[in-house]
Amino acid sequence: MKAHGSFYDILGVSDDSDLIAIKEAYKRKLLAYHPDKKPLHHHMEDKTIVNRIQEAYAVLSNQRTRAEYNEGLTQQSKRAGVVSDGEGLDMFDLDDFKMVQEEPPMDDYSNSYSRIYWEKDCPRCSTEQGFILTETALSEQGTKVTETGESGRYEVLAQCNSCSLWLKIIYYDLDEVDDTFLHG
């Protein structure tokens, strides 16, 4: 056994184990790795492992500290891009992105319109502007969501331009939302 990993891994229990299972695993691991039960050359490594076993038990056997620990694991997973909506994708609202409006150059006489896009730093690899969504991408790649009953709701999938993280981005077509609201 290594002295790292989640506290659940250290004790060899699942994250939904009850207190009895955690206590039994703690006793079993403590007996297996206690320095008094091993030859001298394993002594230092086993002390570290025993300390981690005791730390894991102290956290997981207390309802409050276990809840805090689980929340920390969830946040760590979110930063790593692992938090799921059931489909294995992180969900964000387009409002979580920064809207950028680029004006055409002053010397451009071709009646160019300003360009609008949305950007977000990647929550996994921290690449600045890891996600960029254009109006074209939203209109051509967005899928209307009908099962929620919300009018004008769309979603689009996007991948970070630097790592393998995919996000599901929710947004609304305000013309449809306003129309439903006014005539609903």
Coordinates of C-alpha atoms in Angstrom, one line a residue, residues 19-119:
L19 CA -19.2 4.0 9.7
I20 CA -19.1 0.3 10.6
A21 CA -17.3 -0.6 7.4
I22 CA -14.9 2.3 7.8
K23 CA -14.1 1.2 11.4
E24 CA -13.5 -2.4 10.3
A25 CA -11.3 -1.3 7.4
Y26 CA -9.3 1.0 9.7
K27 CA -8.6 -1.8 12.2
R28 CA -7.6 -4.3 9.4
K29 CA -5.3 -1.8 7.8
L30 CA -3.8 -0.7 11.1
L31 CA -3.0 -4.3 12.0
A32 CA -1.5 -5.0 8.6
Y33 CA 0.8 -2.0 8.6
H34 CA 1.7 -1.3 12.2
P35 CA 5.5 -1.0 12.6
D36 CA 5.5 -3.4 15.6
K37 CA 4.3 -6.2 13.3
K38 CA 6.9 -5.8 10.6
P39 CA 10.7 -6.3 10.2
L40 CA 12.9 -3.3 11.0
H41 CA 13.6 -2.4 7.3
H42 CA 10.0 -1.6 6.7
H43 CA 9.7 0.5 9.8
M44 CA 9.9 4.0 8.4
E45 CA 7.6 3.5 5.4
D46 CA 5.0 1.8 7.6
K47 CA 5.0 4.7 10.1
T48 CA 4.1 7.0 7.2
I49 CA 1.4 4.6 6.1
V50 CA 0.0 4.2 9.6
N51 CA -0.1 8.0 10.0
R52 CA -2.1 8.2 6.8
I53 CA -4.5 5.4 7.9
Q54 CA -5.1 7.2 11.2
E55 CA -5.7 10.5 9.4
A56 CA -8.1 8.8 6.9
Y57 CA -10.0 7.3 9.8
A58 CA -10.1 10.5 11.8
V59 CA -11.7 12.3 8.8
L60 CA -14.0 9.6 7.5
S61 CA -15.4 8.5 10.9
N62 CA -16.7 12.0 11.7
Q63 CA -19.8 13.1 9.8
R64 CA -18.9 16.7 9.5
T65 CA -15.2 16.3 8.5
R66 CA -16.3 13.5 6.0
A67 CA -18.8 15.9 4.4
E68 CA -16.1 18.6 4.1
Y69 CA -13.6 16.1 2.7
N70 CA -16.2 14.9 0.1
E71 CA -16.9 18.4 -0.9
G72 CA -13.1 19.0 -1.4
L73 CA -13.0 15.9 -3.6
T74 CA -15.9 17.2 -5.6
Q75 CA -14.2 20.6 -6.1
Q76 CA -10.9 18.9 -7.0
S77 CA -12.8 16.8 -9.6
K78 CA -14.4 19.9 -11.1
R79 CA -11.1 21.6 -11.5
A80 CA -9.9 18.4 -13.3
G81 CA -12.9 18.4 -15.5
V82 CA -14.4 15.3 -14.1
V83 CA -17.7 16.6 -12.6
S84 CA -20.6 15.2 -14.5
D85 CA -24.1 16.0 -15.4
G86 CA -24.7 12.2 -15.8
E87 CA -23.2 12.3 -19.3
G88 CA -19.6 12.9 -18.3
L89 CA -19.6 16.6 -19.1
D90 CA -19.2 19.7 -17.0
M91 CA -22.1 22.1 -17.5
F92 CA -21.8 25.8 -17.7
D93 CA -24.1 28.6 -18.6
L94 CA -23.1 31.0 -21.3
D95 CA -23.4 33.7 -18.6
D96 CA -20.3 32.1 -17.1
F97 CA -18.3 33.2 -20.2
K98 CA -17.0 36.6 -20.8
M99 CA -18.6 38.3 -23.8
V100 CA -16.2 40.1 -26.1
Q101 CA -17.2 42.5 -28.9
E102 CA -14.6 43.3 -31.6
E103 CA -15.3 46.3 -33.6
P104 CA -14.2 46.4 -37.3
P105 CA -11.1 48.4 -38.0
M106 CA -11.8 52.1 -38.6
D107 CA -10.3 51.9 -42.1
D108 CA -12.5 49.0 -43.1
Y109 CA -15.1 50.5 -45.5
S110 CA -16.7 47.2 -46.3
N111 CA -19.7 47.6 -44.0
S112 CA -18.3 45.0 -41.6
Y113 CA -20.2 44.3 -38.5
S114 CA -18.7 43.9 -35.1
R115 CA -17.8 40.4 -34.1
I116 CA -19.2 39.0 -30.9
Y117 CA -17.8 35.9 -29.1
W118 CA -17.6 34.4 -25.7
E119 CA -14.5 33.2 -24.0

